Coordinates of C-alpha atoms and ligand atoms in Angstrom, one line a residue:
X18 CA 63.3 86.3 80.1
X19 CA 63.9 87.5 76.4
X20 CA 66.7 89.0 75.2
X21 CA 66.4 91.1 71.9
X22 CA 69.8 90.5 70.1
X23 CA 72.0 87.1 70.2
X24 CA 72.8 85.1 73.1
X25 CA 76.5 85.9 73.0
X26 CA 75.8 89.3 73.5
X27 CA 74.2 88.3 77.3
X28 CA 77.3 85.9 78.3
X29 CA 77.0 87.8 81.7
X30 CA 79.6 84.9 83.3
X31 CA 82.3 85.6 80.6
X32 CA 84.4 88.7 81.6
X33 CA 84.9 91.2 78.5
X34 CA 87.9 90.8 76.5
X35 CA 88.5 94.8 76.3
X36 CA 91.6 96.7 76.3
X37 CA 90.7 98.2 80.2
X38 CA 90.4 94.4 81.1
X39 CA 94.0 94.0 79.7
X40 CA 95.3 96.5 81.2
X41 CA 93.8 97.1 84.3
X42 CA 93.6 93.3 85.5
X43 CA 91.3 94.1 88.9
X44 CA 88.7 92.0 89.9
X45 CA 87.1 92.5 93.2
X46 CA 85.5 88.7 93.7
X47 CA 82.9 89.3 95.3
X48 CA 80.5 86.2 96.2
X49 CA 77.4 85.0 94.9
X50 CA 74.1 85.2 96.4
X51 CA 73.5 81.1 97.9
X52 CA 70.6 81.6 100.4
X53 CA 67.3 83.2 101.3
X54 CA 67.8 87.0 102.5
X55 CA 66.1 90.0 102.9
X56 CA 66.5 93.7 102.9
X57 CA 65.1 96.9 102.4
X58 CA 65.6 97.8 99.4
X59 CA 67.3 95.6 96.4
X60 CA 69.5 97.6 93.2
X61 CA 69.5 95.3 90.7
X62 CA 72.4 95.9 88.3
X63 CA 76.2 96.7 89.7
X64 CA 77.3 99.3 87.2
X65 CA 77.4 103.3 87.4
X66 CA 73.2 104.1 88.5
X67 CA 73.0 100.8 90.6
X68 CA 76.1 101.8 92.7
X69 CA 75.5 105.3 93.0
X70 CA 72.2 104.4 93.7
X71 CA 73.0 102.5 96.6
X72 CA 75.9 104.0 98.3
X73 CA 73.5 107.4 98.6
X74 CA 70.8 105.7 100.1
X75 CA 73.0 104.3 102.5
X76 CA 75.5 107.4 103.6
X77 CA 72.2 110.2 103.2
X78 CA 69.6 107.9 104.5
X79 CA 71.1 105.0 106.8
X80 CA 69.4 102.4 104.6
X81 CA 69.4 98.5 104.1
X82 CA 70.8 98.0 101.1
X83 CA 71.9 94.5 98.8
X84 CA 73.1 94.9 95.0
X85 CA 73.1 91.8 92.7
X86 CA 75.0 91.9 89.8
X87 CA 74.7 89.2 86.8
X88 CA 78.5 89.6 85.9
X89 CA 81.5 90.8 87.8
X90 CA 80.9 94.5 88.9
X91 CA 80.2 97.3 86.5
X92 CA 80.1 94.0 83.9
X93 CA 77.6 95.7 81.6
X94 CA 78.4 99.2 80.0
X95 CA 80.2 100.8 82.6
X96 CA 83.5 98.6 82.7
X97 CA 83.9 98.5 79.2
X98 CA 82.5 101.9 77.3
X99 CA 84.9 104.9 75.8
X100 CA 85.5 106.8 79.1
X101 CA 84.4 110.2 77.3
X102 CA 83.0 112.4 80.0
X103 CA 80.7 114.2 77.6
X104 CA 77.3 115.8 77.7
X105 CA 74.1 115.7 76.8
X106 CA 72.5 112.4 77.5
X107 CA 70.4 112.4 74.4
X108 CA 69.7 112.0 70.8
X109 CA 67.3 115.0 70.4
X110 CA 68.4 118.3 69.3
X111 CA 68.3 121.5 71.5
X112 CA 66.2 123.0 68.6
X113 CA 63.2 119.6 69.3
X114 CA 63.8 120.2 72.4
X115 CA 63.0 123.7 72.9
X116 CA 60.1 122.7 70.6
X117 CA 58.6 120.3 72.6
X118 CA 59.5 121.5 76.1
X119 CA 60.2 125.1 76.2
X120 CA 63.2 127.2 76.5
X121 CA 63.1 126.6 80.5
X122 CA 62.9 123.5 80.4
X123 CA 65.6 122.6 77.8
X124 CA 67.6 124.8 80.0
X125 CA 67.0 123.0 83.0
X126 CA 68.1 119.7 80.9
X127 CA 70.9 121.3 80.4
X128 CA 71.9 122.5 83.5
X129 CA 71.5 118.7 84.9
X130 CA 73.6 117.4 82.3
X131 CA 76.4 119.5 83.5
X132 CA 75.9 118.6 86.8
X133 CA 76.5 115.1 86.1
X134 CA 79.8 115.8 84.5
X135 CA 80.9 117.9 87.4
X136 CA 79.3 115.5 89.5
X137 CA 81.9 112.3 88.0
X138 CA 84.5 114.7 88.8
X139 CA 83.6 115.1 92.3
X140 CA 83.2 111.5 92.5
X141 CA 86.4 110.9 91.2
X142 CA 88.2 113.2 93.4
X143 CA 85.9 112.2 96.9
X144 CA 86.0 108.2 96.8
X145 CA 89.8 108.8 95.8
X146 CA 89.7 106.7 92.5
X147 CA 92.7 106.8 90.2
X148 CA 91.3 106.6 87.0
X149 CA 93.4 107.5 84.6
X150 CA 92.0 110.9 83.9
X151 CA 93.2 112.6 80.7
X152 CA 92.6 115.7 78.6
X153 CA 90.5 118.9 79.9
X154 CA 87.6 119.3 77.4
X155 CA 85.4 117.6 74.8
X156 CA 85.7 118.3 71.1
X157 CA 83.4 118.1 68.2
X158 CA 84.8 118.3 64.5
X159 CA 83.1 119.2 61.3
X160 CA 83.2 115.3 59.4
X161 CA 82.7 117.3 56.2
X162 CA 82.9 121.2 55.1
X163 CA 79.0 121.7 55.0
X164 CA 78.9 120.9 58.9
X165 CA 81.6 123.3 60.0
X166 CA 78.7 126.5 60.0
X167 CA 76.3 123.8 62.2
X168 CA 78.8 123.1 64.5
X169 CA 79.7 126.9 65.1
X170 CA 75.7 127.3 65.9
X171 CA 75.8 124.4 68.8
X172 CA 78.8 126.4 70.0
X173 CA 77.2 129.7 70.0
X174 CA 73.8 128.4 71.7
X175 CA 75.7 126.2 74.5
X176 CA 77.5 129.7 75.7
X177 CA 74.6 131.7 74.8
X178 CA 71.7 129.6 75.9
X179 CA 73.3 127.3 78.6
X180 CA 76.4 129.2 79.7
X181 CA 78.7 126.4 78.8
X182 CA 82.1 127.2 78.0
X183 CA 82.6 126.7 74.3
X184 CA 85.7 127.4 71.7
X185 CA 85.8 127.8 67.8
X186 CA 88.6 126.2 65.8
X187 CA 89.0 126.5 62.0
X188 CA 90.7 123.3 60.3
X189 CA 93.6 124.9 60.2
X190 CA 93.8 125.8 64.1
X191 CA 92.3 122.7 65.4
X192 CA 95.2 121.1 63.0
X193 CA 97.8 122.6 65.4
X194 CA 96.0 121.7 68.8
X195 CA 93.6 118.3 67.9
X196 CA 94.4 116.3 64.8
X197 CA 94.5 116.6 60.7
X198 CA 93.2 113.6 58.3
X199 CA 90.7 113.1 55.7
X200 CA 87.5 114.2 57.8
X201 CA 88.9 117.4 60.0
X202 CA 87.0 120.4 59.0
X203 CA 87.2 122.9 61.9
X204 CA 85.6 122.0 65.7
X205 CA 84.3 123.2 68.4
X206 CA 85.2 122.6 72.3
X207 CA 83.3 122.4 75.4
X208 CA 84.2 122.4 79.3
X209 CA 83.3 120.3 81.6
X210 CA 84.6 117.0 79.8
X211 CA 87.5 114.5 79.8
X212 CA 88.7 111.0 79.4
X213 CA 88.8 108.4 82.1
X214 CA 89.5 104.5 81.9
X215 CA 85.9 103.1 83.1
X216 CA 86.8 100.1 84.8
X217 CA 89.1 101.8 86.9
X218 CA 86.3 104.3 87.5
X219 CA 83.5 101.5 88.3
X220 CA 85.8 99.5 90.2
X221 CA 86.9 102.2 92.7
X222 CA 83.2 103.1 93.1
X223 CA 82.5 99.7 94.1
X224 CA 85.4 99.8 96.5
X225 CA 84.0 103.2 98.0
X226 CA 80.5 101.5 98.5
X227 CA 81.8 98.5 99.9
X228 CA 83.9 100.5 102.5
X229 CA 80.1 101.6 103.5
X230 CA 79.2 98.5 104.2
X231 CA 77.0 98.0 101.1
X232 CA 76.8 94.1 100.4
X233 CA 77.3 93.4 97.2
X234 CA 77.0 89.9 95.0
X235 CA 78.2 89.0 91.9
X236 CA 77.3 87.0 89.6
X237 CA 73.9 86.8 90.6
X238 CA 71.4 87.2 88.2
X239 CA 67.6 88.0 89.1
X240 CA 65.7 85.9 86.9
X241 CA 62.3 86.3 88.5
X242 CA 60.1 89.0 90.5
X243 CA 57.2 87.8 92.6
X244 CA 55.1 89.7 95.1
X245 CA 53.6 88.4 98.5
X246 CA 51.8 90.4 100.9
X247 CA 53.2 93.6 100.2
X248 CA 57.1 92.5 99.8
X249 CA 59.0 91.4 96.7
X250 CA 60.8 88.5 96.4
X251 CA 63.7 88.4 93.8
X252 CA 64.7 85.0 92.6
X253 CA 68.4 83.9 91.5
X254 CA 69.6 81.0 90.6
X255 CA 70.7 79.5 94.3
X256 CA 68.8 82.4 96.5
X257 CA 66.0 84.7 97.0
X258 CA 65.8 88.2 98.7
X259 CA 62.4 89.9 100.0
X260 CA 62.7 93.6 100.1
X261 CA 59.9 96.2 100.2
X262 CA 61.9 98.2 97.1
X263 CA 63.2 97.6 94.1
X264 CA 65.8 99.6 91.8
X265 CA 65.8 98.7 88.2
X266 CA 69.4 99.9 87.3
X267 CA 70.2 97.3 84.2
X268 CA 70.0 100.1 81.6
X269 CA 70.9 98.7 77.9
X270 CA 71.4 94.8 79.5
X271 CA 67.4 95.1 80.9
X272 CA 66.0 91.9 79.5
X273 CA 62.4 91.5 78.7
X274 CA 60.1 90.1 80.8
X275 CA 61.7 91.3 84.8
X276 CA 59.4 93.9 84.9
X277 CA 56.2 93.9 82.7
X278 CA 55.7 97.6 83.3
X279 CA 59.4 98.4 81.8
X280 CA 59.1 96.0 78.9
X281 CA 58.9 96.9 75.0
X282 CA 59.9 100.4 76.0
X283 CA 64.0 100.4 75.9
X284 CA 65.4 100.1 72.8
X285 CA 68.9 98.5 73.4
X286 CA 71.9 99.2 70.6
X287 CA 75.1 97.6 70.6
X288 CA 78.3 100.4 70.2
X289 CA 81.1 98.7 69.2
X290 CA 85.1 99.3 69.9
X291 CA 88.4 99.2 68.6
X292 CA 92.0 100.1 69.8
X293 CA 95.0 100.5 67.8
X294 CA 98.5 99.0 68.8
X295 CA 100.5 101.9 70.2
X296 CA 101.7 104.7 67.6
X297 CA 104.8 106.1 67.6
X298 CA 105.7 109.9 67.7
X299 CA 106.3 109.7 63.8
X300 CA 103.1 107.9 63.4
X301 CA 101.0 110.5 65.5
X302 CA 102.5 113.8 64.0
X303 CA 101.9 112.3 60.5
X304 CA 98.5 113.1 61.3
X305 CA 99.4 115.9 64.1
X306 CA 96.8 114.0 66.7
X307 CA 98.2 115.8 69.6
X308 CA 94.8 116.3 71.9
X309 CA 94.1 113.6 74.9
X310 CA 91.0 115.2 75.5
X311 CA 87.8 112.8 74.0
X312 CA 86.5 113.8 70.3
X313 CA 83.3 113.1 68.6
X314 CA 82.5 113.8 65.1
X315 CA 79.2 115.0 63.0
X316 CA 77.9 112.6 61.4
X317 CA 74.2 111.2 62.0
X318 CA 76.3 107.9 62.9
X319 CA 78.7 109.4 65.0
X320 CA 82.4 108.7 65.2
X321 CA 83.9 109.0 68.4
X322 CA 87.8 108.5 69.2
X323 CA 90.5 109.3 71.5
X324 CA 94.1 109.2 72.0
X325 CA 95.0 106.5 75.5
X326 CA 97.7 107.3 77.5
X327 CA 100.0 104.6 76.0
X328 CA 99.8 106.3 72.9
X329 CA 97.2 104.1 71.2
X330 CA 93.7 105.4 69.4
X331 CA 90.4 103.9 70.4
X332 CA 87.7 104.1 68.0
X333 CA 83.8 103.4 68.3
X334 CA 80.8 103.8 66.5
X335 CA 77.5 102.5 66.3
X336 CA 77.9 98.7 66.7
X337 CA 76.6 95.7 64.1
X338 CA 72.9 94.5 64.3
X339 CA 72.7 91.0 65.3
X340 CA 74.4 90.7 68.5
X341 CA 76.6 87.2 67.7
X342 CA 80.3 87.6 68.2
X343 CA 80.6 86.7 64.9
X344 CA 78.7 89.9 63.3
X345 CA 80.7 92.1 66.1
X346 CA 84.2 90.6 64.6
X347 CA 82.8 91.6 61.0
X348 CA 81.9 95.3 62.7
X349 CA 85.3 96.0 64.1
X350 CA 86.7 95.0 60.5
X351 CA 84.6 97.6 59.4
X352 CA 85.3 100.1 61.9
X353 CA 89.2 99.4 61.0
X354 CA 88.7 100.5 57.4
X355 CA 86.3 104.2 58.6
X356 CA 89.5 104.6 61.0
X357 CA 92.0 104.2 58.1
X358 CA 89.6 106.2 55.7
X359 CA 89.9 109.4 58.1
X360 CA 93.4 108.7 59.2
X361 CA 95.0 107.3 56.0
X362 CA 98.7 107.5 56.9
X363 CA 97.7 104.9 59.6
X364 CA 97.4 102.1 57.1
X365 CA 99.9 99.7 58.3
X366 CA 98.6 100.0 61.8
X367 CA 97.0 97.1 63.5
X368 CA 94.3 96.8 65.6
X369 CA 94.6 94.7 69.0
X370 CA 91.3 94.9 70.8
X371 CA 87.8 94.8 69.6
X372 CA 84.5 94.7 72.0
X373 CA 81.2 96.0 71.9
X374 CA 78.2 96.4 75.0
X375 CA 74.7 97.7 74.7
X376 CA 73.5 101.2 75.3
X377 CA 70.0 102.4 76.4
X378 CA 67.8 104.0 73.8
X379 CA 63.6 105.0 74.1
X380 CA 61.3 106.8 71.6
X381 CA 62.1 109.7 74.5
X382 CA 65.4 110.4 73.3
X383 CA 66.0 111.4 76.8
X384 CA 67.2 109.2 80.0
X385 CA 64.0 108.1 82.1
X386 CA 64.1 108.1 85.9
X387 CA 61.0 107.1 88.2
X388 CA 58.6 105.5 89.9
X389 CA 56.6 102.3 88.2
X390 CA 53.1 103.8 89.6
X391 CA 51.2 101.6 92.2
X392 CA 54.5 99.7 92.9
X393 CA 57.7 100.1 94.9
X394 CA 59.9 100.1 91.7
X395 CA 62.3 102.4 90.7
X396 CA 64.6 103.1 87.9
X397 CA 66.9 105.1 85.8
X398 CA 68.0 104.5 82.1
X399 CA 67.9 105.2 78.6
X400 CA 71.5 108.0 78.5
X401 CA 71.6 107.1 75.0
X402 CA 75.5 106.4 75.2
X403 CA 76.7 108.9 77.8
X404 CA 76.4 107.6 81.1
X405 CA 79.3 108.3 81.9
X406 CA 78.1 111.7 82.9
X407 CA 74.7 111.0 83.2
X408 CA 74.6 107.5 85.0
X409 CA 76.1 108.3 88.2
X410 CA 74.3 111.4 88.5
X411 CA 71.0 109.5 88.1
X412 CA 72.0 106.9 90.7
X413 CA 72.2 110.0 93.4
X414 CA 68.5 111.2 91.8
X415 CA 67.3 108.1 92.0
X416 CA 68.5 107.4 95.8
X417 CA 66.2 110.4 96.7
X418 CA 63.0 109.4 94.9
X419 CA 63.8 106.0 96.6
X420 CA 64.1 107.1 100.3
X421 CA 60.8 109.3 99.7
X422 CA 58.8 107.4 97.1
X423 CA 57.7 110.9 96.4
X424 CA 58.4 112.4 92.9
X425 CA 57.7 115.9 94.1
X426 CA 61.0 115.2 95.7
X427 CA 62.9 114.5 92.7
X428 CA 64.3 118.2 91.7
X429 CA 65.3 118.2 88.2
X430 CA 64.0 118.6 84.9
X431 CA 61.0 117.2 83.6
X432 CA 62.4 115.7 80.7
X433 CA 63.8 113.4 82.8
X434 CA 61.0 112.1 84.5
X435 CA 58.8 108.9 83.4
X436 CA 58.6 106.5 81.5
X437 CA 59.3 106.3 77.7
X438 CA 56.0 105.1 75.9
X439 CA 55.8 101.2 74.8
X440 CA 57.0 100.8 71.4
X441 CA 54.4 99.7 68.9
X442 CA 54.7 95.9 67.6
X443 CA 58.4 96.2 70.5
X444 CA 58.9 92.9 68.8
X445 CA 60.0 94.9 65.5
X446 CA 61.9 97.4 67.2
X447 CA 65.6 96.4 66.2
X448 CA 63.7 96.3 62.3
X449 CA 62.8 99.8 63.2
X450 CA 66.4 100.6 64.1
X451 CA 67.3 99.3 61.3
X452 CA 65.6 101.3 59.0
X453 CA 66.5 104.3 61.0
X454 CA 70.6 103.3 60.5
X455 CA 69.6 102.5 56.4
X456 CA 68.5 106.5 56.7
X457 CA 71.0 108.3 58.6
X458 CA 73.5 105.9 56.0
X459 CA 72.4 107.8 53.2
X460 CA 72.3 110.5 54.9
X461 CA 76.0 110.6 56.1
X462 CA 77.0 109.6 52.6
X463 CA 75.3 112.8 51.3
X464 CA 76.7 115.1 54.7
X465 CA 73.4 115.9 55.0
Ligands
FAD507 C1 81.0 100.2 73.8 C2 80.4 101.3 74.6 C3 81.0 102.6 74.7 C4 80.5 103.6 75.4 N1 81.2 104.8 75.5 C5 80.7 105.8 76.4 C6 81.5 106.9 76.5 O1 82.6 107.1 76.0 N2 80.9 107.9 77.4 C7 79.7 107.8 78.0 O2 79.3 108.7 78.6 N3 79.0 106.6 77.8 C8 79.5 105.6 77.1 N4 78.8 104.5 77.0 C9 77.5 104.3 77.7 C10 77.8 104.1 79.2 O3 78.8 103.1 79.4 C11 76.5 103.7 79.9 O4 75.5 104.7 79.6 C12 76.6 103.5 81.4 O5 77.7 102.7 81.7 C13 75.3 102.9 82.0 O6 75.5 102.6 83.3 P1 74.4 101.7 84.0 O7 75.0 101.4 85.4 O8 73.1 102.3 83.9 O9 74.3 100.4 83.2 P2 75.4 99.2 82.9 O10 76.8 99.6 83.3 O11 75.2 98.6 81.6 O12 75.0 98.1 84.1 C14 73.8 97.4 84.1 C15 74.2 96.1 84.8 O13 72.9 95.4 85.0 C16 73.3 94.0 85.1 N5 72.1 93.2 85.0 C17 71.2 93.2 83.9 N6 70.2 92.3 84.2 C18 70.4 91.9 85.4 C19 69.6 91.0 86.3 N7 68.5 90.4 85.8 N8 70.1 90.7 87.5 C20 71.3 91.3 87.9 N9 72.0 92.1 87.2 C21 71.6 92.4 85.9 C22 74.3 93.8 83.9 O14 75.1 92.7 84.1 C23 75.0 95.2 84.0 O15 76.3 95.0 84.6 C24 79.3 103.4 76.2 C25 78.7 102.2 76.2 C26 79.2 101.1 75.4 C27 78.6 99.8 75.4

């Protein structure tokens, strides 16, 4: 198989050195796959689709289920991302998407997208996971003066439009209740959204689908499909599995050549991480961050940060190009001076963690789930960096189209559905990124 960025990037043996790692010290130890098996259906991938995936098809539908994992559970994205609980899954703007869909249909997106949040929250409270939940909305702040009117729009058309729950702060109002610094120039807020530490999250759904009886191994990595009178047989490293279905559920850590149906079509990005050492009171009020709630900012290349329960600030952004833990080192000493840039009374404050992962992009814009036609595959990715609403929800979608292999079953929006088209020359599209991130550069330098 191929992978598109650096090796070090795919080191699916080596646990991540995050700050939920540190602090959260659980691992579940599950066994490796060493024989020949079968079942009906096989989810490959162990983070927030695969698991919700497979714990529906088994409590709705009474199903056999396995789930390999190439790391430790929820290894990829889901153990180690920013815990926002935000919405929507996608990079395209309700304006495009009305454009290209219809009002209905945009609608309908939207309505899912709240769903999923909601549905997190259920999940939360239903398998009984302590997760560290903090905060009771998401915000988004005007980076510059010129964005504060844009910003006031989104808020007007997600009441108007979606019936979300939205608030309007000037600068000087979401100085009392959010933060000041350099880049604060009014936001907005919408419900549902919070914070939540995501290995605690991924770990306690693994728990929950284990207490169903779903069998689970880790570190087992499919490196090979093949198909013999009507069955697929999955090939690891010391075992094989023959199932009649498959579930695709690898999302930005999909590696070229699995599936040939699914290749050249995601477009993986790293987002990389940093977290402060813990503030003091002093420290925080010198730039009045008061909100635990999640935050993201406008620019083309967003910002998004939040305060942790222990009083420190974790910061991402879109991560560095190559992939090699060296470039991701140079990206989080660049993420330290944007940080220090907005927040300049932070300075002297160091930074203790620093990690990236890989997200799910497609020329859609939108999250994909389906049905590879002519074949018993199924998958779900592509949430553009907000599974954390959208991924769990889509495992539950998913489990439906599964048990049926019907589409008409799948009741949600359109935009969902299918396949994202093959990029052209998908050898060059991390080039193509790249020439996107030159742009949107330029453009955040002119707040544009
Ligand atoms: C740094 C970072 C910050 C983020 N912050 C947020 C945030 O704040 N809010 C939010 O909503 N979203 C965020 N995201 C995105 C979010 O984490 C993902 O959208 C979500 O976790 C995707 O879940 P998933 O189960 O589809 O994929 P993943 O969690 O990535 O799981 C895919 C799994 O498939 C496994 N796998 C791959 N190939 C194979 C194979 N051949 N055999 C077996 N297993 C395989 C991988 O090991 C991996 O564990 C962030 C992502 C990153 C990287």
């Amino acid at each position: 198989m191929k992978n598109i960025y650096h090796s070090d990037i795919y080191k699916f043996e080596t646990p991540i050195n995050s700050y939920w790692e540190d602090i959260s010290q659980e691992n579940l130890n599950l066994k490796k796959l060493t024989k020949d098996t079968n079942s009906e259906i096989v989810v490959i991938g162990g983070g927030y689709t695969g698991l919700l995936c497979a714990i529906n098809l088994i409590e709705n539908h009474n199903l056999d289920v396995i789930l390999v994992e190439a790391g430790k559970i929820g290894w990829g994205a889901s153990s180690r991302n920013a815990g926002f609980n935000c919405l929507p899954p996608s990079k395209m703007s309700f304006k495009k998407m009305q454009s290209i869909y219809g009002r209905e249909e945009t609608k309908n997106f939207f309505k899912n997208s709240v769903e999923g949040s909601n549905h997190t929250k259920d999940i939360i409270k239903e398998y009984n996971i302590d997760c560290d939940v903090t905060g009771d909305s998401n915000y988004v702040v005007a980076h510059h003066k010129n964005k504060f009117e844009q910003i006031k729009e989104q808020a007007e058309v997600y009441k108007s439009e979606f019936g979300i729950e939205t608030e309007i702060y000037s600068k000087e109002q979401f100085n009392e209740i959010g933060h000041g610094g350099t880049e604060q120039f009014g936001a907005f807020s919408y419900k549902p959204g919070f914070a939540i530490n995501p290995l605690k999250f991924v770990n306690g759904i693994a728990r929950y689908a284990l207490s169903k009886k779903l069998k689970i191994y880790e570190n087992t990595k499919v490196d090979k499909i093949d198909k013999k009178n009507g069955s697929y047989i999955l090939k690891t490293k010391e075992g094989s599995i023959r199932s009649k279905k498959i579930v695709v559920a690898t999302n930005g850590f999909y590696q070229e050549g699995l599936i040939s149906q699914m290749d050249g079509r995601i477009l993986p990005i790293i987002s990389n991480v940093i977290v402060t050492r813990k503030l003091n009171e002093d420290e925080l009020n010198a730039h009045n961050f008061k909100t635990f709630s999640p935050i993201a900012n406008t620019k083309n290349l967003l910002y998004y940060y939040r305060k942790l329960p222990d009083n420190r600030i974790l910061f991402g952004t879109r991560g560095d190009l190559t992939g090699s833990d060296q470039s991701n080192l140079a990206m989080s000493k660049k993420m330290e001076k944007f940080l220090k840039y907005i927040f300049p009374k932070w300075s002297n404050v160091s930074i203790d963690y620093n990690w990236r992962g890989l997200i799910a992009l497609s020329q859609k814009l939108n999250p994909s789930i389906g049905k590879i036609e002519n074949e018993e595959i199924y998958y779900g990715f592509g949430y553009n960096g907000v599974g954390v609403s959208a991924a769990p929800w889509t495992g539950k979608q998913l489990s439906k189209l599964v048990f049926s292999s019907n589409s008409k079953d799948l009741n949600i929006s359109k935009i969902y559905k299918g396949l994202p088209k093959k990029f052209i020359f998908p050898q060059l599209r991390i080039f193509y990124f790249r020439l996107a991130v030159w742009f949107y550069t330029i453009k955040d330098k002119l707040n544009v």
